[in-house]
Coordinates of C-alpha atoms in Angstrom, one line a residue:
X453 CA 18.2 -34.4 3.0
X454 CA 20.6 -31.9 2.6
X455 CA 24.5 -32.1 3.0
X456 CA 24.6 -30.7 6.9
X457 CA 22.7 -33.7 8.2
X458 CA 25.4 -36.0 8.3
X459 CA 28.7 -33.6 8.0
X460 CA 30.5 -33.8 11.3
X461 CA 28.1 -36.3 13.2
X462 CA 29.1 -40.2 11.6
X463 CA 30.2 -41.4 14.7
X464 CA 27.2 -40.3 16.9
X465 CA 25.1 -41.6 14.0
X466 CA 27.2 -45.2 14.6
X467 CA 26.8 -44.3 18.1
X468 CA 22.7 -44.2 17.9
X469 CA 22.7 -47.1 15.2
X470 CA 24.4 -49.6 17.5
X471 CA 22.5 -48.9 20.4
X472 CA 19.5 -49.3 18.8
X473 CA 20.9 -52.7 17.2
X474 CA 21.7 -54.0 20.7
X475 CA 18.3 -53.5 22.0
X476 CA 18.5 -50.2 23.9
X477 CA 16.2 -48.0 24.9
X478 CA 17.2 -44.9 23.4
X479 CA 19.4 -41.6 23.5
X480 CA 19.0 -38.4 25.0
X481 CA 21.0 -35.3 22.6
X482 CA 21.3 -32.5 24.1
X483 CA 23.2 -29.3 22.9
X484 CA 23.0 -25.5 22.2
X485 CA 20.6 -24.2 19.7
X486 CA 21.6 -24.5 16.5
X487 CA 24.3 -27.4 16.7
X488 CA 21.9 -29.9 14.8
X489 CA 20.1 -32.0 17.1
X490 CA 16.9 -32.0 14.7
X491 CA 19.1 -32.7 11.9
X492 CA 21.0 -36.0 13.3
X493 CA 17.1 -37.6 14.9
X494 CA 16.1 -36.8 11.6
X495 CA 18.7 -38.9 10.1
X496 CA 18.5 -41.5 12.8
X497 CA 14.4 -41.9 11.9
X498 CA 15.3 -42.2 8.7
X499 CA 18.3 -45.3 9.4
X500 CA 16.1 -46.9 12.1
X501 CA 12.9 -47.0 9.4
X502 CA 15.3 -48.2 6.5
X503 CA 15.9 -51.7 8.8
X504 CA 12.5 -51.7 9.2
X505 CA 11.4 -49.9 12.1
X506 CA 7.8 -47.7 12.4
X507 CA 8.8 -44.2 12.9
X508 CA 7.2 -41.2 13.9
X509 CA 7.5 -37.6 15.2
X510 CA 6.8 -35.8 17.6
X511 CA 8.1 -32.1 17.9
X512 CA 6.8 -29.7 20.9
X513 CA 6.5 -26.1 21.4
X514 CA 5.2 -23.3 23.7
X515 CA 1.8 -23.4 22.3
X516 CA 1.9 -27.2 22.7
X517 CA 2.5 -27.0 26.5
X518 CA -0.6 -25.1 26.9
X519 CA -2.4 -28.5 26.3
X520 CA -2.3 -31.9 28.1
X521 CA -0.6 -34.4 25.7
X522 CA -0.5 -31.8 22.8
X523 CA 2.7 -32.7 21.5
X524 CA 1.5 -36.1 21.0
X525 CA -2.3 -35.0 19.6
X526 CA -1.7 -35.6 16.2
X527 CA -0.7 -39.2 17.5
X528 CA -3.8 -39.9 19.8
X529 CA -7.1 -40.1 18.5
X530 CA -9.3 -37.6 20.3
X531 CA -12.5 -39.9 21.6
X532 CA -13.7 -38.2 24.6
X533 CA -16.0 -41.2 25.0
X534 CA -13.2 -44.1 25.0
X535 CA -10.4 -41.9 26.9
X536 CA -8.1 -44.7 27.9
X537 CA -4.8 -45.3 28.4
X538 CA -2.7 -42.7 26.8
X539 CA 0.1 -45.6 26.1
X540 CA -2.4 -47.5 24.6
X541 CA -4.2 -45.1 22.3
X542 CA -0.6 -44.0 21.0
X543 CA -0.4 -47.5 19.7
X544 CA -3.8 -47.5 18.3
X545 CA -3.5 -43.9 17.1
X546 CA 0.0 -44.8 14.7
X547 CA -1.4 -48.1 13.8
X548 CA -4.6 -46.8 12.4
X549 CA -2.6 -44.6 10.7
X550 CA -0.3 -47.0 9.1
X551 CA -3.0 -49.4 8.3
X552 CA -1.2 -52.3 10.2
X553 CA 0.5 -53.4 13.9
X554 CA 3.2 -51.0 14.7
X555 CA 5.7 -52.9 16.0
X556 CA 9.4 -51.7 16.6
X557 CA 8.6 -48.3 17.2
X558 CA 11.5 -45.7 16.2
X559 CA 10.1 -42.3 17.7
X560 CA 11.9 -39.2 18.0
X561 CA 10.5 -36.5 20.8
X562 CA 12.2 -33.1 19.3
X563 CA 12.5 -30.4 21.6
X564 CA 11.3 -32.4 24.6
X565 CA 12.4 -29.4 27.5
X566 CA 9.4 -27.9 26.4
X567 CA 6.8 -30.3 27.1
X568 CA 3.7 -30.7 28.9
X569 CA 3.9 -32.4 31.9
X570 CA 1.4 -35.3 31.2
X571 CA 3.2 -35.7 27.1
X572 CA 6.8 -35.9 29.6
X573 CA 5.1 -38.6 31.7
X574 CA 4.6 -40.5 29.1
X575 CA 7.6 -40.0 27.1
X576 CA 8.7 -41.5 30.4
X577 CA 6.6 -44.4 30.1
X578 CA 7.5 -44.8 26.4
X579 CA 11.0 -45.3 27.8
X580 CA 10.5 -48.4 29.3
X581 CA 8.0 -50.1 26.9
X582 CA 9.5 -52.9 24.9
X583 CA 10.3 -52.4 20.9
X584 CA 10.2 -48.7 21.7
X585 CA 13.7 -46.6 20.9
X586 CA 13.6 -43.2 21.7
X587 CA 15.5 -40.3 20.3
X588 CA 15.0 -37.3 22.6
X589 CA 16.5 -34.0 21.9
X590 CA 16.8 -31.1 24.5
X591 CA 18.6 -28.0 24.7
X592 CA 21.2 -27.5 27.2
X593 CA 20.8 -24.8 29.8
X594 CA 16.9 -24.7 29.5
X595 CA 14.4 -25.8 32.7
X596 CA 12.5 -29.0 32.1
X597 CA 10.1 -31.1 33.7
X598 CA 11.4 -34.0 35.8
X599 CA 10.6 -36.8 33.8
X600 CA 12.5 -35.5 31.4
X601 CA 15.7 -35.5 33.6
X602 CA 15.0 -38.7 34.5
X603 CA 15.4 -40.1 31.2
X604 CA 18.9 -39.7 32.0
X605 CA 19.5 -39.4 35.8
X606 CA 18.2 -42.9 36.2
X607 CA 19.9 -44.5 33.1
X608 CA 17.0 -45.2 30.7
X609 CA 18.4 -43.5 27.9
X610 CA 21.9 -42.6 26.7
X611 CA 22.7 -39.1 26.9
X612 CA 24.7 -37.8 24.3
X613 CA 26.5 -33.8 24.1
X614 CA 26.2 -32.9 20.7
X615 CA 29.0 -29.9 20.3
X616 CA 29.4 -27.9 17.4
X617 CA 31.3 -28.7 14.7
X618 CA 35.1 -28.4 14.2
X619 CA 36.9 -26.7 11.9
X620 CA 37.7 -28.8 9.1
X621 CA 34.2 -30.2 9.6
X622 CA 32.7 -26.6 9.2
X623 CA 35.1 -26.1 6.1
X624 CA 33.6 -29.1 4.6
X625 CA 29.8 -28.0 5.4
X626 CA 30.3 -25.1 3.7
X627 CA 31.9 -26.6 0.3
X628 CA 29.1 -29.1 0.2
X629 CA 26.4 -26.5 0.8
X630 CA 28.1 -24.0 -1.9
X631 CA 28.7 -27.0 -4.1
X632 CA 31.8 -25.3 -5.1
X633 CA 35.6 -24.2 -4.2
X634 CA 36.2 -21.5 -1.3
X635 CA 38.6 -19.0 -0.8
X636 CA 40.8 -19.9 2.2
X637 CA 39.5 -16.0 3.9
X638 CA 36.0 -16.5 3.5
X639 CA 36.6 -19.8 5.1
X640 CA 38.2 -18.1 8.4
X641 CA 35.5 -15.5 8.6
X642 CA 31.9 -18.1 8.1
X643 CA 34.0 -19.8 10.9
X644 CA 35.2 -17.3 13.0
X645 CA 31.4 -15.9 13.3
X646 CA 29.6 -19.3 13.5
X647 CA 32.3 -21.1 15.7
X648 CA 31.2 -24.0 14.0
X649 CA 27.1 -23.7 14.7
X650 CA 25.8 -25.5 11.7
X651 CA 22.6 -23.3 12.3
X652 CA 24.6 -20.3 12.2
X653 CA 26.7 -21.3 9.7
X654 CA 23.9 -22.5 6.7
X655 CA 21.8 -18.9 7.9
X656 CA 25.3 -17.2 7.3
X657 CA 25.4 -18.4 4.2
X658 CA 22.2 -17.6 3.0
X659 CA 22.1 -14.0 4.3
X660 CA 25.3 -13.5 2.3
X661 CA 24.2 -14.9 -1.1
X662 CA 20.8 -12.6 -0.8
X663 CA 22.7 -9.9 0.2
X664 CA 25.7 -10.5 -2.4
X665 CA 28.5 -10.5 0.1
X666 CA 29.0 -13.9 -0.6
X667 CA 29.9 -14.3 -4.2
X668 CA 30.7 -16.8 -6.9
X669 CA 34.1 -15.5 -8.9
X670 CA 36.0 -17.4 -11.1
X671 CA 35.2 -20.9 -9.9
X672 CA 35.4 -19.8 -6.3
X673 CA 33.2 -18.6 -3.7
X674 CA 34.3 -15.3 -1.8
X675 CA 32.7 -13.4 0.7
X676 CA 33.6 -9.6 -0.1
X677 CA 32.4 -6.5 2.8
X678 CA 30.5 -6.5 5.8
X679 CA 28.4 -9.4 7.0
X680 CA 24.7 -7.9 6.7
X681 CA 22.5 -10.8 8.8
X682 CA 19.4 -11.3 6.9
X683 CA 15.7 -11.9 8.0
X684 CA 15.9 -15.4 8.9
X685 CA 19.4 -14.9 10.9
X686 CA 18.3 -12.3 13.3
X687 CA 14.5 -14.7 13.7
X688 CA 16.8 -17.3 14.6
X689 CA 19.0 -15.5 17.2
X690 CA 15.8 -14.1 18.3
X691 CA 14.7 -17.0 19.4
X692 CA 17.8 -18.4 20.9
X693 CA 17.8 -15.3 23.2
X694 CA 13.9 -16.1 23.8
X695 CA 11.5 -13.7 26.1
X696 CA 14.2 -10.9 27.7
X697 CA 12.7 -8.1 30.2
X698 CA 13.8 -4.5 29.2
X699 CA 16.9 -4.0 31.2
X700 CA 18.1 -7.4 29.6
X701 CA 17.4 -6.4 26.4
X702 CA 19.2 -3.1 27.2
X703 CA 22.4 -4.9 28.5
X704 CA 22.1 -7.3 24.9
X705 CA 22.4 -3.6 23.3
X706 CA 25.1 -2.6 25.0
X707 CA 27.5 -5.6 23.9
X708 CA 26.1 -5.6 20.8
X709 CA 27.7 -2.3 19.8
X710 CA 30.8 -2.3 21.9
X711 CA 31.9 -5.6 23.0
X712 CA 34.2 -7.4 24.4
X713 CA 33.8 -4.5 27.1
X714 CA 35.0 -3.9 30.7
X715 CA 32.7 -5.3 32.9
X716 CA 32.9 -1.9 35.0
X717 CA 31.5 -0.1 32.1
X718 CA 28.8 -2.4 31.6
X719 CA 27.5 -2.4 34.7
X720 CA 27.5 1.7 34.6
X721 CA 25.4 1.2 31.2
X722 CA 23.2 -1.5 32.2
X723 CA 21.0 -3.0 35.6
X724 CA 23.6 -5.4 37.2
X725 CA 20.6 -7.9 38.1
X726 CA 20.1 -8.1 34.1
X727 CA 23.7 -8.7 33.5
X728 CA 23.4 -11.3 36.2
X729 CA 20.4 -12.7 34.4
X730 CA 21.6 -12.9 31.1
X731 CA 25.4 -14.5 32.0
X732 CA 22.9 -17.1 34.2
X733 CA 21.0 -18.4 31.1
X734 CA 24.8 -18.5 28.9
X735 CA 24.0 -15.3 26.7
X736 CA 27.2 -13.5 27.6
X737 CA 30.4 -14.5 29.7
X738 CA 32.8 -13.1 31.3
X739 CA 36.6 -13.6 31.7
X740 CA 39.3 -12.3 33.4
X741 CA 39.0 -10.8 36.8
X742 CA 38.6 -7.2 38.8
X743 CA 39.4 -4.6 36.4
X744 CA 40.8 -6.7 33.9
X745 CA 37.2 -8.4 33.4
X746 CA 35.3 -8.1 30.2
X747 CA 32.0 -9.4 29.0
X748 CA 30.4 -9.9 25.7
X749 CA 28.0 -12.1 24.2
X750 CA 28.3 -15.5 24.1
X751 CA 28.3 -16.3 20.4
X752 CA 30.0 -14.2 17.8
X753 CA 26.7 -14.0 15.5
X754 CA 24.3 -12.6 17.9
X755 CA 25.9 -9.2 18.0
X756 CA 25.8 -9.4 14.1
X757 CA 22.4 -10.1 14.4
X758 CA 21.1 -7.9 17.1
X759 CA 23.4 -4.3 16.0
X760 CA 21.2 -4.1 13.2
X761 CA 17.9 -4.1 15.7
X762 CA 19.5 -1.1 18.1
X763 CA 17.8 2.2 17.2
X764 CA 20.0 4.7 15.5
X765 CA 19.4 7.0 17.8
X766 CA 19.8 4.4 20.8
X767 CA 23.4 3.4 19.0
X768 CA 24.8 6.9 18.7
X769 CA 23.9 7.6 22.5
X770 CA 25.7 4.5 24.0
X771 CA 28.8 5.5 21.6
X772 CA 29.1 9.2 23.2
X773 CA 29.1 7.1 26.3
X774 CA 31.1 4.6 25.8
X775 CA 34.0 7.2 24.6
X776 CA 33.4 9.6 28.2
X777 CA 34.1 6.3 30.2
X778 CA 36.5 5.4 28.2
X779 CA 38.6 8.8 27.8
X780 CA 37.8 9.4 31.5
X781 CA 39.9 6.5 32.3
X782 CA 42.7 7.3 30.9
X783 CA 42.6 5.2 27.7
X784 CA 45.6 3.3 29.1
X785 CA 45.6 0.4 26.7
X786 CA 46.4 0.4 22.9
X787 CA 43.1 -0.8 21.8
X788 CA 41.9 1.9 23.5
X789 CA 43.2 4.4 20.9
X790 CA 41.1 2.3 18.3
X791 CA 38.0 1.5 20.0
X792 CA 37.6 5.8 21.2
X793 CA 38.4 6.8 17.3
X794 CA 35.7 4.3 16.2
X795 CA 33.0 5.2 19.0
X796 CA 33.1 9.1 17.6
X797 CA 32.6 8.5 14.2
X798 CA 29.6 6.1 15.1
X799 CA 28.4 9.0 17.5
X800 CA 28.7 11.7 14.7
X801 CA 31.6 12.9 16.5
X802 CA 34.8 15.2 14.9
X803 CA 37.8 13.1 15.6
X804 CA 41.0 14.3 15.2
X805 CA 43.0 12.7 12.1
X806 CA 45.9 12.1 13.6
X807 CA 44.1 9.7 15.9
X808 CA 42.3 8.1 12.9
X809 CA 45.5 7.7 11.4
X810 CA 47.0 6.0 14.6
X811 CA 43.9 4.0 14.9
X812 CA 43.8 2.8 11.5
X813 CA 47.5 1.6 11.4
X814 CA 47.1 -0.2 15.1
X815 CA 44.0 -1.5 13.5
X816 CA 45.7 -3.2 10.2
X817 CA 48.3 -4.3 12.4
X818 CA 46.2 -6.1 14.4
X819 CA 44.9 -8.2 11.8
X820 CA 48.3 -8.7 10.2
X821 CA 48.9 -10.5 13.3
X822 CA 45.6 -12.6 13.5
X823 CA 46.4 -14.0 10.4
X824 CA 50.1 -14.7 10.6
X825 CA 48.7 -16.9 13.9
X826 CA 45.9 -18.4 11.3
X827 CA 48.7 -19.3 9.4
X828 CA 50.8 -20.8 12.0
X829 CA 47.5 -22.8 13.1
X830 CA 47.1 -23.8 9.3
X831 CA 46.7 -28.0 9.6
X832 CA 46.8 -28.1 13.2
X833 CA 43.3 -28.5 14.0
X834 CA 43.1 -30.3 17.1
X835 CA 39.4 -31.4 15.8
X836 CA 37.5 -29.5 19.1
X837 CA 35.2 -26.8 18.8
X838 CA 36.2 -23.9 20.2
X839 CA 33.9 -23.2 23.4
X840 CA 32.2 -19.9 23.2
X841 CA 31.7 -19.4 26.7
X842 CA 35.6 -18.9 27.4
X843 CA 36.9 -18.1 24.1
X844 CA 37.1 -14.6 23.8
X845 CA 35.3 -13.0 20.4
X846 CA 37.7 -13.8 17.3
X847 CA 39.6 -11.0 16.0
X848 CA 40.7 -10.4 12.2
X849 CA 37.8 -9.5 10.5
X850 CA 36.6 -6.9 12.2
X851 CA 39.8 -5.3 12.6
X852 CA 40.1 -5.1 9.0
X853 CA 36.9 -3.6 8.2
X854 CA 37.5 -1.3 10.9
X855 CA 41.4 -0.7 9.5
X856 CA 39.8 0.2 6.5
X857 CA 36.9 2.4 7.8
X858 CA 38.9 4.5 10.0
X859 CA 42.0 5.2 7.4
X860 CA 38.9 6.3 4.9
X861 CA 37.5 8.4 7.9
X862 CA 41.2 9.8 8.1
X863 CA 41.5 11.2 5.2
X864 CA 37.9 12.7 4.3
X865 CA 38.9 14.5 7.9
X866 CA 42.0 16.4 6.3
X867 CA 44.8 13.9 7.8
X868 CA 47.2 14.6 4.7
X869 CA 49.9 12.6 3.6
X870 CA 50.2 10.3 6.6
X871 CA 46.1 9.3 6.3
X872 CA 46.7 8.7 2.5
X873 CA 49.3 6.8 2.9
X874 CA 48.1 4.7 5.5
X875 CA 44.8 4.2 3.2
X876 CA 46.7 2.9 0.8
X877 CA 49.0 0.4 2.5
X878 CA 45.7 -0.9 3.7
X879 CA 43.8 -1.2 0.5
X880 CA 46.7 -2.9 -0.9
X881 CA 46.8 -5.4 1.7
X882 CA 43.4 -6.2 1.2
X883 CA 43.8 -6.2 -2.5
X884 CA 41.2 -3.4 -3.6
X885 CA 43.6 -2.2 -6.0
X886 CA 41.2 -0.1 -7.5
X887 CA 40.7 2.0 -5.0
X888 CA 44.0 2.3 -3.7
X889 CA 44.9 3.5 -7.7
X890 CA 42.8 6.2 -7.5
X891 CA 43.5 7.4 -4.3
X892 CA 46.9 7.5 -5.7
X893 CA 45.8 9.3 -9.1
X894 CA 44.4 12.0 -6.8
X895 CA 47.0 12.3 -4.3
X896 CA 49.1 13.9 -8.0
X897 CA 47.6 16.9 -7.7
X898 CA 49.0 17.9 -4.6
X899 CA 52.5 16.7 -6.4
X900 CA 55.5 19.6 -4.9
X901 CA 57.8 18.8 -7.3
X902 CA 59.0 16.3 -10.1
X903 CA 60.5 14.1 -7.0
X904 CA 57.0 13.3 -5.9
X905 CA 55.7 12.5 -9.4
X906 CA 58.0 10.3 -9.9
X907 CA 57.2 8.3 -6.6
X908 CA 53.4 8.4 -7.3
X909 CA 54.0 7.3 -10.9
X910 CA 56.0 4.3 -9.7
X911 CA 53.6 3.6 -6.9
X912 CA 50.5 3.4 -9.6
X913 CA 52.6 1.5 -12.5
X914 CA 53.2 -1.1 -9.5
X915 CA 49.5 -1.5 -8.9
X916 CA 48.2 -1.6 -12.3
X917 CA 51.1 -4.2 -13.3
X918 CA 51.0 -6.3 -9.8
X919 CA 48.2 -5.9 -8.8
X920 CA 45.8 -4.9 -11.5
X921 CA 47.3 -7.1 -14.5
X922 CA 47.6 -3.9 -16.9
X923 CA 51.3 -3.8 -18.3
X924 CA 50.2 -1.1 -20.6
X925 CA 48.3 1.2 -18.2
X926 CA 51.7 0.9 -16.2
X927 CA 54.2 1.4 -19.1
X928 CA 52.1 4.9 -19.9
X929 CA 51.8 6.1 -16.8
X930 CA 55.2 5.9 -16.2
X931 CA 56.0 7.6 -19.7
X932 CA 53.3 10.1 -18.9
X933 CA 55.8 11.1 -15.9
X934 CA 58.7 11.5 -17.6
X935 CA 57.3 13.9 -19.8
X936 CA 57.0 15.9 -17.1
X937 CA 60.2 16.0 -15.8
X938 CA 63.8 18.0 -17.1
X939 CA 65.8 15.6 -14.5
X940 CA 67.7 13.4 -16.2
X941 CA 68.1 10.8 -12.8
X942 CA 64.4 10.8 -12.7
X943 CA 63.7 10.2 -16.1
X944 CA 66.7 7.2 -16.0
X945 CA 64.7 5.7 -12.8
X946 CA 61.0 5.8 -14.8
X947 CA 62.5 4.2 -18.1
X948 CA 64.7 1.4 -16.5
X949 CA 60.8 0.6 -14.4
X950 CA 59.7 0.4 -18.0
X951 CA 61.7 -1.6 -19.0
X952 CA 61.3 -3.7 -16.2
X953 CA 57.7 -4.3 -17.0
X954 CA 59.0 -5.1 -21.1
X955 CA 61.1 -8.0 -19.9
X956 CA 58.8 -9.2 -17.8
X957 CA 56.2 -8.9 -20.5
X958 CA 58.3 -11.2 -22.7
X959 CA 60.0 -8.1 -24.7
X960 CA 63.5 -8.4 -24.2
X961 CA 64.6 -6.2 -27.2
X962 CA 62.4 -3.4 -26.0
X963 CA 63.8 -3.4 -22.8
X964 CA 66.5 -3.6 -23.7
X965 CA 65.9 -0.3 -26.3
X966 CA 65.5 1.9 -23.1
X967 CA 67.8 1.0 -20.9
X968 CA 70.9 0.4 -22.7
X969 CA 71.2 4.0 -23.2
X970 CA 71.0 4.8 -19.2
X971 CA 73.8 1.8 -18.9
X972 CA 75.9 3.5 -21.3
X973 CA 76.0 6.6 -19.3
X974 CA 77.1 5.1 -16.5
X975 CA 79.7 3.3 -17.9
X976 CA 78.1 -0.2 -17.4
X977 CA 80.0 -3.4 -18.9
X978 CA 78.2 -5.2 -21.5
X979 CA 76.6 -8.0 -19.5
X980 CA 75.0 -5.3 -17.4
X981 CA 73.1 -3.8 -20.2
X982 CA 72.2 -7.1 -21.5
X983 CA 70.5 -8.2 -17.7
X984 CA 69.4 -4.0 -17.2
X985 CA 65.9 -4.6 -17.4
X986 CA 65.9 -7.6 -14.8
X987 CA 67.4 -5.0 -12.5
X988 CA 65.0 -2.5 -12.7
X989 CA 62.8 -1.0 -9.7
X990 CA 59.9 -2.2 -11.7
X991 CA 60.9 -5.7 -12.2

């Protein structure tokens, strides 16, 4: 069994163990999708049959329902001529098939909201056989037959609410299935989208090893650019969402490309009686009331797994919409500015760069602050799982991608100076030095004078030394500058950075060559040439 079957869930494994140790009957788990209800009867069948226990299981399904006692037909030998007592033939069934008496009897029911009515009746009469312990999973929110609820109700079984996990349990799930170190930001964002779904969180992980997103640098796994769901992620969220009519599907759509959003949009974008329908079974909430009110799906991966699905064409349509209401309403709040400037350029839009701009720096500054706060909140888990029907979508991630998206957008649009700028600011942050070098190397050519060489030159030198590791590359650009300059204070300011970057190289005498002649010109006492490099811009 792999790592997740145990992470997070000792003590309702000691919870199950003991009961079955003093003689109960069994345990009801119920939780959403994906929080590992299979995973923990799995490893309870597999405790109960190491004290010596018979175990079996028995797993149902839509196509099971279809047929009386299906989910246990693999179970009950099919002799149309002895019929019997169902109860009976199970016996008969599993010990024919063990070759000896069954008794204990460990049996897990998997799934059991979707069973047949005459397999729930007697699941219900398994419940109060002797020697029998029963591990029943169901999923919350989902219609089942009585018997089912009177497992329960009428105190036969235990019921136990499996939650997700919490954070420093999904930290440790994600170690253990990456055998290896991970970066403390790729951490944040597998937990920020799967809110501690071990589901969510193992598919997450897989969809960004195949699609490379998910990386293994130096020692250390890092997740690098957008989160593209793969196959199995989107099957899986597909089937959480289960059979939706068209309006509902069109009101998933709608959130999936623009959430959180005010409710008051959404309703003029989507049938109110499939917003109603969908916030019924737990697929999106909403918070906050009259205009303040905002929906958006319930779980942070399923618009990462349903944007993908949306039509092109579909997408681009609900973006020129989403802007009108948006712009028709005055745009009041700050967010606004950044949600309109991202809506056009997903529309095919012209947006104005000066808006980009704006958008780009509210954008990064958002996320600045997200972080700061995930700082703070560093080793102060309280040990709950967030609940994802109240807790608005995490921010941080997204902002930065978006930061970063509409700065690029801002200056391929002509914004100038101020969209460069911002780009690079941004790109440094996120340390794609790189990039931010060569935005720099081109941003020379439109150089006014020696004044703005000189800035650029010690902008670059600071990336390829800080940033990139290349003392050289940083000494000669800074030499190539003052080639190019007849001013004696600029040429001063480029050769004390280089010698900043010789000290700090370990060459004291050679930075000691260039700027003792600069000291001497300004009359500097002895022990200020001697420490000049140290004081450098550079440095």
């Amino acid at each position: 069994m792999g790592p997740d079957g145990v992470v997070g869930r000792r003590e309702e494994l000691r919870f199950i163990g003991g009961l079955r140790a003093r003689g109960g009957r069994g345990v009801v788990v119920a939780g959403q999708a994906g929080v590992g209800k299979s995973r923990l009867a799995h490893e309870a069948l597999r405790e109960a049959g190491a004290d010596g226990w018979t175990t079996e299981w028995v797993g149902s399904s839509e196509i099971l329902a279809a047929i009386p006692l299906g989910a246990f037909a693999h179970l009950i030998p099919r002799d149309d001529a002895a019929p019997g007592d169902p109860l009976d033939r199970l016996r008969d069934g599993i010990a024919t098939a063990r070759g000896r008496p069954v008794g204990r009897l460990a049996l897990v029911l998997d799934d059991a909201h979707a069973l047949d009515r005459a397999s729930a009746r007697l699941l219900q009469r398994l419940s109060l056989t002797a020697d029998v312990f029963l591990v029943v999973t169901v999923r919350t929110g989902e219609p089942m037959p009585e018997p089912i609820t009177a497992l329960w109700k009428e105190r036969r079984l235990e019921r136990l609410e499996l939650q997700a996990l919490a954070r420093p349990e999904a930290d440790e799930l994600v170690r253990l299935t990456l055998g290896d170190a991970v970066d403390g930001a790729t951490l944040a964002r597998l937990w920020s989208l799967s809110r501690g779904n071990p589901l969510y969180l193992t598919e997450l992980i897989r969809s960004g090893r195949e699609s490379g997103g998910l990386s293994h640098l130096d020692g250390t796994w890092r997740w690098s650019g957008p989160v593209e769901p793969g196959t199995r992620l989107v099957d899986v969220v597909e089937a959480r969402l289960g059979r939706v009519d068209a309006e509902e599907r069109a009101a998933l759509e709608v959130l999936a490309v623009a959430e959180p959003l005010e409710v008051g949009f959404l309703e003029l974008l989507a049938a109110a009686s499939a917003i109603e329908a969908l916030e019924r079974r737990g697929l999106l909430v909403i918070s906050g009331d009259g205009a303040r009110a905002r929906a958006w799906l319930s779980h942070p991966v399923y618009a990462q797994a349903l944007r993908p699905t949306v039509p092109r064409l579909r997408a681009r349509a609900l973006h020129r919409q989403l802007v009108e209401l948006v712009e028709s309403h005055g745009a009041r709040r700050r967010s606004d500015l950044v949600r309109i400037a991202t809506w056009q350029l997903d529309a095919g839009l012209r947006a104005d760069p000066e808006v980009l701009v704006s958008a780009a720096l509210h954008a990064y500054s958002t996320v600045t602050q997200v972080l700061a706060e995930r700082l703070r909140d560093a080793g102060r888990h309280t040990g709950d799982a967030p609940d994802a029907r109240t807790d608005a979508p995490p921010a941080g991630d997204a902002d930065a991608a978006t930061a970063l998206r509409l700065a690029r957008a801002a200056v391929a649009a002509g914004g100038g100076l101020a969209a460069e700028n911002a780009l690079i600011e941004i790109l440094v942050w996120q340390g794609a030095f790189s990039e931010a070098e060569g935005v720099l190397a081109a941003m020379t050519k439109s150089c006014r004078d020696d004044s703005d060489r000189a800035v650029l030159a010690d902008a670059r030198a600071a990336i390829w030394f800080w940033g990139m590791g290349k003392p050289t590359e940083a000494a000669r650009i800074l030499h190539a500058a003052e080639a190019l300059t007849d001013d004696q204070g600029i040429t001063d300011r480029l050769r004390r950075n280089r010698a900043g970057i010789l000290l700090q190289c370990g060459d004291p005498l050679g930075s000691l060559a260039l700027a003792q002649p600069i000291c001497e010109r300004e009359g500097a006492p002895d022990e200020t040439i001697a420490a000049s490099g140290a004081t450098t811009t550079g440095a």
